[in-house]
Amino acid sequence: MIAPAAAFRMCFLALGLVAGLMSQESWLPAPQFRHTARWLPAASQHLVAAETRAAAPVLSPETSEDDAPLVDGWLARISPHHYQGALGQILDHPAPMLRHRWLAVLFPKWWKSSKKDALDYAMGINSASLRHAAMKSVISEWARTDHQGAWHYVEQIGDPMLKTSLEEHLIADAGLRSHSLAANLALSLADPFTKRKAVAQVATTWSQADIIRSQVWAESLADESLRRAAMGPVIVHLARGSQPHRALDEAMKADASWSRDLLALAIQTTGYQNLKTPLIWLRNRRATAHPSMQLALRELGELIANDPSQTGRIAATAHEFAHQAPLRDAFLSGAAMSLIARGHFDQATHLRSLMGPGIEYEDVSKALSR
């Protein structure tokens, strides 16, 4: 058992040691922690305050990317009544990448503290790109618990560019949870261009997850332009996967008004994977080939001409379509234009000699004369 006198001496030595270690620091309670309902012990306050003071000066115009994690931690710890000041420091930093990074740390916390303040201060940022970064962080946090509420708010935004960008973000976010929800949001858009883009976005994500349902949805769309926008990603997914011939067949089955575009897309995508695929498919389709396939044949000509190992087959492939001069000439013009672009004028001139009179012949002649 330690005697009282010995115990007193040990306590005195311990206090002296602590005082020596901390002799250069203030023992005053840190003011930034006064808002807490419960005060920390003085020594604990000192340690936490020291950590905060160590991080705060880092957020200055001289802060480098190496110090960014330290600022991340500081932003995660500060209290709500420091958010406005932190925002000012972030906006004053010269590095765009770091400004975007720290806004993404600050605003989700701000949203949880005060939804109105987070929205007001995010929308009040002068820089369009930084306003977008802040709003994206707020809307992302909002959508976690109330996707419809976030969507309704975005629909009221007066800035067209910001509104469109946030709509795209929310549709993409919805697609991670429910493809049908994302589809409904895309179809609810008023602007035709934005709607087509959103529909294509939904179809791209949906095709990667469930190609069958994605295709069913795409084909169910009554609006022709939207159906075309949705079928494009379906065709690309099929062409890149294990069903390239099906991609070509589906493109041919599409409405006549835009099957030419889808077929060209299918030819291009399957050809990049393996040139033999579209060639074999076209040979099997010679009996049903029609002038609407011109764009697809031109695309195939470009692909073959871009492959040095295949250029010797151009004339022979063109001969296969000699019974359909428009398709033959479309194929030859695509190949010739590609060769001209790469400086192979003699080969392009030879291909022109295999063409009949028409627009394609004239286009190649003009390109050769430049």
Short mmCIF file of C-alpha atoms in Angstrom, two decimals:
data_model
loop_
_atom_site.label_atom_id
_atom_site.label_comp_id
_atom_site.label_asym_id
_atom_site.label_seq_id
_atom_site.Cartn_x
_atom_site.Cartn_y
_atom_site.Cartn_z
CA MET A 1 0.00 0.00 0.00
CA ILE A 2 1.40 3.39 -1.04
CA ALA A 3 1.77 5.94 1.69
CA PRO A 4 -0.16 9.23 1.32
CA ALA A 5 3.07 11.19 0.99
CA ALA A 6 4.35 8.91 -1.79
CA ALA A 7 1.03 9.08 -3.62
CA PHE A 8 1.09 12.87 -3.46
CA ARG A 9 4.62 12.95 -4.90
CA MET A 10 3.60 10.66 -7.80
CA CYS A 11 0.59 12.85 -8.64
CA PHE A 12 2.77 15.95 -8.52
CA LEU A 13 5.31 14.36 -10.89
CA ALA A 14 2.57 13.29 -13.33
CA LEU A 15 1.09 16.77 -13.39
CA GLY A 16 4.53 18.23 -13.97
CA LEU A 17 5.12 15.87 -16.89
CA VAL A 18 1.84 16.83 -18.54
CA ALA A 19 2.51 20.52 -17.96
CA GLY A 20 5.96 20.17 -19.50
CA LEU A 21 4.61 18.47 -22.61
CA MET A 22 1.91 21.08 -23.07
CA SER A 23 3.66 24.20 -21.78
CA GLN A 24 3.43 25.97 -25.12
CA GLU A 25 -0.34 25.45 -25.55
CA SER A 26 -3.31 27.31 -24.16
CA TRP A 27 -5.44 25.47 -21.60
CA LEU A 28 -8.50 27.54 -22.41
CA PRO A 29 -11.51 25.52 -23.60
CA ALA A 30 -11.76 25.49 -27.41
CA PRO A 31 -14.57 27.89 -28.37
CA GLN A 32 -15.63 25.88 -31.42
CA PHE A 33 -16.90 23.11 -29.13
CA ARG A 34 -19.10 25.30 -26.93
CA HIS A 35 -22.16 24.43 -28.98
CA THR A 36 -22.11 20.86 -27.74
CA ALA A 37 -24.65 19.97 -25.08
CA ARG A 38 -21.94 18.43 -22.96
CA TRP A 39 -18.52 19.91 -22.32
CA LEU A 40 -15.50 17.65 -22.71
CA PRO A 41 -12.89 17.48 -19.95
CA ALA A 42 -10.33 20.28 -20.33
CA ALA A 43 -7.47 18.00 -21.45
CA SER A 44 -9.70 16.24 -24.04
CA GLN A 45 -10.89 19.61 -25.32
CA HIS A 46 -7.29 20.66 -25.69
CA LEU A 47 -6.35 17.60 -27.75
CA VAL A 48 -9.36 17.88 -30.09
CA ALA A 49 -8.89 21.62 -30.48
CA ALA A 50 -5.23 21.08 -31.35
CA GLU A 51 -6.23 18.61 -34.06
CA THR A 52 -8.74 21.09 -35.51
CA ARG A 53 -6.20 23.91 -35.42
CA ALA A 54 -3.72 21.66 -37.23
CA ALA A 55 -6.17 21.06 -40.06
CA ALA A 56 -7.76 24.48 -40.40
CA PRO A 57 -4.64 26.32 -41.67
CA VAL A 58 -4.23 23.61 -44.34
CA LEU A 59 -7.35 24.89 -46.11
CA SER A 60 -5.68 27.91 -47.63
CA PRO A 61 -4.75 28.97 -51.17
CA GLU A 62 -1.47 27.06 -50.71
CA THR A 63 -3.12 23.73 -49.83
CA SER A 64 -1.82 20.92 -52.03
CA GLU A 65 -3.47 17.68 -53.05
CA ASP A 66 -1.26 15.85 -50.56
CA ASP A 67 -3.00 17.72 -47.73
CA ALA A 68 -6.51 17.19 -49.12
CA PRO A 69 -7.33 14.18 -46.86
CA LEU A 70 -6.50 16.29 -43.80
CA VAL A 71 -8.97 18.93 -44.97
CA ASP A 72 -11.54 16.19 -45.67
CA GLY A 73 -11.32 15.16 -42.04
CA TRP A 74 -11.56 18.73 -40.82
CA LEU A 75 -14.69 19.37 -42.92
CA ALA A 76 -16.23 16.17 -41.58
CA ARG A 77 -15.72 17.34 -37.97
CA ILE A 78 -16.69 21.01 -38.02
CA SER A 79 -19.97 22.11 -36.53
CA PRO A 80 -22.88 23.55 -38.60
CA HIS A 81 -22.19 27.15 -37.65
CA HIS A 82 -18.78 26.83 -39.35
CA TYR A 83 -20.19 25.57 -42.68
CA GLN A 84 -20.54 29.02 -44.22
CA GLY A 85 -16.96 29.97 -43.35
CA ALA A 86 -15.66 26.66 -44.68
CA LEU A 87 -17.54 27.25 -47.93
CA GLY A 88 -15.83 30.60 -48.32
CA GLN A 89 -12.42 29.00 -47.79
CA ILE A 90 -13.20 26.29 -50.33
CA LEU A 91 -14.34 28.77 -52.97
CA ASP A 92 -11.17 30.82 -52.44
CA HIS A 93 -8.92 27.87 -53.23
CA PRO A 94 -7.28 28.11 -56.69
CA ALA A 95 -7.43 24.38 -57.62
CA PRO A 96 -10.74 23.43 -59.33
CA MET A 97 -10.31 19.73 -58.59
CA LEU A 98 -9.89 20.34 -54.87
CA ARG A 99 -12.80 22.79 -54.75
CA HIS A 100 -15.07 20.14 -56.27
CA ARG A 101 -13.71 17.51 -53.89
CA TRP A 102 -14.35 19.54 -50.75
CA LEU A 103 -17.79 20.71 -51.84
CA ALA A 104 -18.70 17.02 -52.13
CA VAL A 105 -17.58 16.54 -48.52
CA LEU A 106 -19.20 19.66 -47.09
CA PHE A 107 -22.66 19.73 -48.68
CA PRO A 108 -23.92 16.25 -47.74
CA LYS A 109 -23.20 17.20 -44.09
CA TRP A 110 -24.84 20.57 -44.60
CA TRP A 111 -27.94 18.88 -46.04
CA LYS A 112 -28.29 16.67 -42.99
CA SER A 113 -28.00 19.70 -40.72
CA SER A 114 -30.32 22.07 -42.63
CA LYS A 115 -31.91 21.18 -45.96
CA LYS A 116 -32.93 24.76 -46.69
CA ASP A 117 -29.52 26.24 -45.92
CA ALA A 118 -27.75 23.59 -47.99
CA LEU A 119 -29.95 24.32 -51.00
CA ASP A 120 -29.76 28.10 -50.56
CA TYR A 121 -25.99 28.25 -50.24
CA ALA A 122 -25.41 25.72 -53.05
CA MET A 123 -27.65 27.67 -55.42
CA GLY A 124 -25.97 30.91 -54.33
CA ILE A 125 -22.52 29.92 -55.60
CA ASN A 126 -21.56 32.22 -58.49
CA SER A 127 -19.47 29.74 -60.48
CA ALA A 128 -21.71 27.56 -62.68
CA SER A 129 -19.44 24.51 -62.42
CA LEU A 130 -19.05 24.81 -58.63
CA ARG A 131 -22.79 25.45 -58.21
CA HIS A 132 -23.40 22.27 -60.17
CA ALA A 133 -20.93 20.32 -57.99
CA ALA A 134 -22.56 21.53 -54.78
CA MET A 135 -26.09 20.91 -56.04
CA LYS A 136 -25.18 17.46 -57.29
CA SER A 137 -23.92 16.58 -53.81
CA VAL A 138 -27.09 17.91 -52.18
CA ILE A 139 -29.43 16.21 -54.65
CA SER A 140 -27.55 12.91 -54.34
CA GLU A 141 -27.96 13.01 -50.57
CA TRP A 142 -31.64 13.93 -50.91
CA ALA A 143 -32.31 11.10 -53.38
CA ARG A 144 -31.05 8.53 -50.88
CA THR A 145 -34.24 8.87 -48.87
CA ASP A 146 -36.65 10.77 -51.13
CA HIS A 147 -35.96 10.38 -54.83
CA GLN A 148 -39.32 11.80 -55.89
CA GLY A 149 -38.86 14.86 -53.67
CA ALA A 150 -35.44 15.52 -55.16
CA TRP A 151 -36.85 15.11 -58.67
CA HIS A 152 -39.72 17.51 -57.97
CA TYR A 153 -37.27 20.15 -56.69
CA VAL A 154 -35.00 19.78 -59.72
CA GLU A 155 -37.96 20.21 -62.06
CA GLN A 156 -38.53 23.70 -60.58
CA ILE A 157 -34.96 24.93 -61.19
CA GLY A 158 -34.88 27.88 -63.58
CA ASP A 159 -31.33 27.36 -64.90
CA PRO A 160 -31.81 25.05 -67.95
CA MET A 161 -28.25 23.69 -67.97
CA LEU A 162 -28.22 22.93 -64.26
CA LYS A 163 -31.70 21.43 -64.41
CA THR A 164 -30.83 19.15 -67.34
CA SER A 165 -27.61 17.98 -65.72
CA LEU A 166 -29.31 17.17 -62.41
CA GLU A 167 -32.15 15.39 -64.23
CA GLU A 168 -29.61 13.17 -65.97
CA HIS A 169 -27.90 12.51 -62.65
CA LEU A 170 -31.17 11.54 -60.92
CA ILE A 171 -32.21 9.28 -63.82
CA ALA A 172 -28.84 7.51 -63.69
CA ASP A 173 -29.18 7.17 -59.92
CA ALA A 174 -32.70 5.78 -60.29
CA GLY A 175 -31.43 3.25 -62.83
CA LEU A 176 -29.22 1.72 -60.15
CA ARG A 177 -32.35 0.96 -58.09
CA SER A 178 -35.20 0.49 -60.55
CA HIS A 179 -34.97 0.55 -64.34
CA SER A 180 -38.72 1.10 -64.63
CA LEU A 181 -38.47 4.15 -62.34
CA ALA A 182 -35.64 5.55 -64.43
CA ALA A 183 -37.67 4.92 -67.59
CA ASN A 184 -40.71 6.75 -66.18
CA LEU A 185 -38.58 9.73 -65.16
CA ALA A 186 -36.99 9.89 -68.62
CA LEU A 187 -40.36 9.78 -70.35
CA SER A 188 -41.71 12.56 -68.11
CA LEU A 189 -39.21 15.10 -69.45
CA ALA A 190 -40.70 17.90 -71.54
CA ASP A 191 -37.81 18.87 -73.82
CA PRO A 192 -37.69 16.44 -76.81
CA PHE A 193 -33.90 16.45 -77.15
CA THR A 194 -33.35 15.92 -73.43
CA LYS A 195 -35.96 13.18 -73.40
CA ARG A 196 -34.33 11.27 -76.26
CA LYS A 197 -30.95 11.52 -74.56
CA ALA A 198 -32.40 10.32 -71.25
CA VAL A 199 -34.21 7.43 -72.93
CA ALA A 200 -30.95 6.32 -74.55
CA GLN A 201 -29.24 6.58 -71.17
CA VAL A 202 -31.87 4.37 -69.52
CA ALA A 203 -31.70 1.84 -72.37
CA THR A 204 -27.92 1.64 -72.07
CA THR A 205 -28.03 0.84 -68.36
CA TRP A 206 -31.02 -1.48 -68.67
CA SER A 207 -29.47 -3.43 -71.58
CA GLN A 208 -26.41 -4.20 -69.51
CA ALA A 209 -28.59 -5.61 -66.72
CA ASP A 210 -31.43 -7.26 -68.66
CA ILE A 211 -31.27 -7.16 -72.45
CA ILE A 212 -34.63 -8.87 -72.95
CA ARG A 213 -36.67 -6.45 -70.82
CA SER A 214 -34.74 -3.51 -72.18
CA GLN A 215 -35.62 -4.48 -75.74
CA VAL A 216 -39.27 -5.06 -74.84
CA TRP A 217 -39.43 -1.60 -73.32
CA ALA A 218 -37.67 0.01 -76.28
CA GLU A 219 -40.04 -1.59 -78.79
CA SER A 220 -43.08 -0.57 -76.73
CA LEU A 221 -42.38 3.15 -77.06
CA ALA A 222 -45.03 4.76 -79.24
CA ASP A 223 -42.92 7.75 -80.29
CA GLU A 224 -40.72 6.75 -83.22
CA SER A 225 -37.79 8.96 -82.27
CA LEU A 226 -37.79 7.59 -78.73
CA ARG A 227 -38.00 4.04 -80.00
CA ARG A 228 -34.97 4.70 -82.17
CA ALA A 229 -33.10 6.23 -79.22
CA ALA A 230 -33.83 3.21 -77.02
CA MET A 231 -33.10 0.57 -79.64
CA GLY A 232 -29.63 1.95 -80.38
CA PRO A 233 -28.12 0.82 -77.04
CA VAL A 234 -29.94 -2.52 -77.37
CA ILE A 235 -28.33 -3.12 -80.77
CA VAL A 236 -24.89 -2.10 -79.49
CA HIS A 237 -25.16 -4.42 -76.49
CA LEU A 238 -26.17 -7.36 -78.68
CA ALA A 239 -23.41 -6.60 -81.18
CA ARG A 240 -20.72 -6.42 -78.51
CA GLY A 241 -21.91 -9.54 -76.77
CA SER A 242 -22.38 -13.10 -77.91
CA GLN A 243 -25.21 -12.37 -80.36
CA PRO A 244 -23.77 -10.16 -83.13
CA HIS A 245 -25.91 -11.77 -85.85
CA ARG A 246 -29.00 -11.10 -83.77
CA ALA A 247 -27.99 -7.45 -83.51
CA LEU A 248 -27.93 -7.23 -87.32
CA ASP A 249 -31.26 -9.06 -87.61
CA GLU A 250 -32.94 -6.80 -85.05
CA ALA A 251 -31.65 -3.73 -86.84
CA MET A 252 -33.12 -4.98 -90.10
CA LYS A 253 -36.49 -5.62 -88.43
CA ALA A 254 -36.79 -2.05 -87.19
CA ASP A 255 -39.06 0.53 -88.78
CA ALA A 256 -38.00 1.33 -92.33
CA SER A 257 -37.57 5.02 -91.49
CA TRP A 258 -34.65 4.36 -89.17
CA SER A 259 -33.55 0.76 -89.72
CA ARG A 260 -30.83 2.16 -92.00
CA ASP A 261 -29.28 4.00 -89.03
CA LEU A 262 -29.54 1.02 -86.71
CA LEU A 263 -28.11 -1.32 -89.33
CA ALA A 264 -25.16 1.01 -89.90
CA LEU A 265 -24.63 1.05 -86.13
CA ALA A 266 -24.81 -2.74 -85.98
CA ILE A 267 -22.39 -3.12 -88.92
CA GLN A 268 -19.95 -0.71 -87.33
CA THR A 269 -20.08 -2.35 -83.90
CA THR A 270 -19.89 -5.97 -85.08
CA GLY A 271 -17.20 -5.03 -87.62
CA TYR A 272 -14.98 -3.56 -84.95
CA GLN A 273 -15.30 -6.83 -83.05
CA ASN A 274 -14.75 -9.08 -86.06
CA LEU A 275 -14.98 -8.06 -89.72
CA LYS A 276 -16.09 -11.54 -90.74
CA THR A 277 -19.36 -11.19 -88.83
CA PRO A 278 -21.00 -8.44 -90.95
CA LEU A 279 -19.50 -9.88 -94.15
CA ILE A 280 -21.02 -13.31 -93.55
CA TRP A 281 -24.32 -11.78 -92.53
CA LEU A 282 -24.48 -9.58 -95.64
CA ARG A 283 -23.71 -12.51 -97.93
CA ASN A 284 -26.59 -14.41 -96.38
CA ARG A 285 -28.79 -11.36 -96.87
CA ARG A 286 -27.97 -10.67 -100.52
CA ALA A 287 -31.33 -11.95 -101.68
CA THR A 288 -33.20 -9.50 -99.43
CA ALA A 289 -30.78 -6.59 -99.71
CA HIS A 290 -32.39 -3.27 -100.60
CA PRO A 291 -31.26 0.34 -101.19
CA SER A 292 -31.94 1.35 -97.56
CA MET A 293 -28.83 -0.64 -96.66
CA GLN A 294 -26.55 1.84 -98.45
CA LEU A 295 -25.42 3.54 -95.26
CA ALA A 296 -24.54 0.16 -93.75
CA LEU A 297 -22.53 -0.84 -96.84
CA ARG A 298 -20.67 2.48 -96.77
CA GLU A 299 -19.82 1.87 -93.12
CA LEU A 300 -18.55 -1.61 -93.96
CA GLY A 301 -16.39 -0.23 -96.78
CA GLU A 302 -14.74 2.20 -94.35
CA LEU A 303 -14.08 -0.59 -91.86
CA ILE A 304 -12.43 -2.86 -94.40
CA ALA A 305 -10.33 -0.07 -95.87
CA ASN A 306 -9.09 0.84 -92.39
CA ASP A 307 -7.66 -2.67 -91.98
CA PRO A 308 -4.50 -3.01 -94.13
CA SER A 309 -4.82 -6.79 -94.10
CA GLN A 310 -8.30 -6.56 -95.67
CA THR A 311 -7.86 -3.89 -98.35
CA GLY A 312 -7.13 -6.55 -101.00
CA ARG A 313 -10.66 -7.93 -100.50
CA ILE A 314 -12.48 -4.68 -101.23
CA ALA A 315 -12.93 -5.25 -104.96
CA ALA A 316 -14.01 -8.87 -104.47
CA THR A 317 -16.54 -7.91 -101.79
CA ALA A 318 -17.92 -5.15 -104.01
CA HIS A 319 -18.38 -7.66 -106.83
CA GLU A 320 -20.69 -9.69 -104.58
CA PHE A 321 -23.12 -6.76 -104.67
CA ALA A 322 -22.74 -6.06 -108.39
CA HIS A 323 -26.39 -6.98 -108.92
CA GLN A 324 -27.34 -4.00 -106.72
CA ALA A 325 -25.37 -1.04 -108.04
CA PRO A 326 -26.45 1.38 -105.25
CA LEU A 327 -25.14 -0.99 -102.57
CA ARG A 328 -21.94 -1.73 -104.48
CA ASP A 329 -21.19 1.94 -105.02
CA ALA A 330 -21.98 2.82 -101.41
CA PHE A 331 -19.52 0.15 -100.27
CA LEU A 332 -16.83 1.33 -102.71
CA SER A 333 -17.29 5.00 -101.84
CA GLY A 334 -16.91 4.29 -98.12
CA ALA A 335 -13.69 2.37 -98.77
CA ALA A 336 -12.35 4.98 -101.22
CA MET A 337 -13.00 7.87 -98.82
CA SER A 338 -11.18 6.04 -96.07
CA LEU A 339 -8.19 5.39 -98.35
CA ILE A 340 -8.10 9.03 -99.48
CA ALA A 341 -8.09 10.21 -95.86
CA ARG A 342 -4.97 8.11 -95.30
CA GLY A 343 -3.23 9.24 -98.49
CA HIS A 344 -3.72 6.08 -100.60
CA PHE A 345 -4.88 7.92 -103.70
CA ASP A 346 -3.96 5.24 -106.26
CA GLN A 347 -6.05 2.59 -104.51
CA ALA A 348 -8.96 5.01 -104.18
CA THR A 349 -8.75 5.84 -107.89
CA HIS A 350 -8.91 2.15 -108.72
CA LEU A 351 -12.02 1.70 -106.58
CA ARG A 352 -13.64 4.68 -108.28
CA SER A 353 -13.16 2.94 -111.63
CA LEU A 354 -15.36 0.09 -110.38
CA MET A 355 -18.24 2.44 -109.60
CA GLY A 356 -21.09 3.49 -111.82
CA PRO A 357 -22.13 7.10 -112.39
CA GLY A 358 -23.89 8.73 -109.46
CA ILE A 359 -23.49 10.72 -106.26
CA GLU A 360 -20.97 8.32 -104.75
CA TYR A 361 -18.74 8.54 -107.87
CA GLU A 362 -18.91 12.33 -107.78
CA ASP A 363 -18.10 12.46 -104.05
CA VAL A 364 -15.00 10.32 -104.50
CA SER A 365 -13.91 12.37 -107.54
CA LYS A 366 -14.18 15.62 -105.57
CA ALA A 367 -12.17 14.14 -102.71
CA LEU A 368 -9.45 12.98 -105.10
CA SER A 369 -9.19 16.40 -106.76
CA ARG A 370 -8.55 18.33 -103.54
#
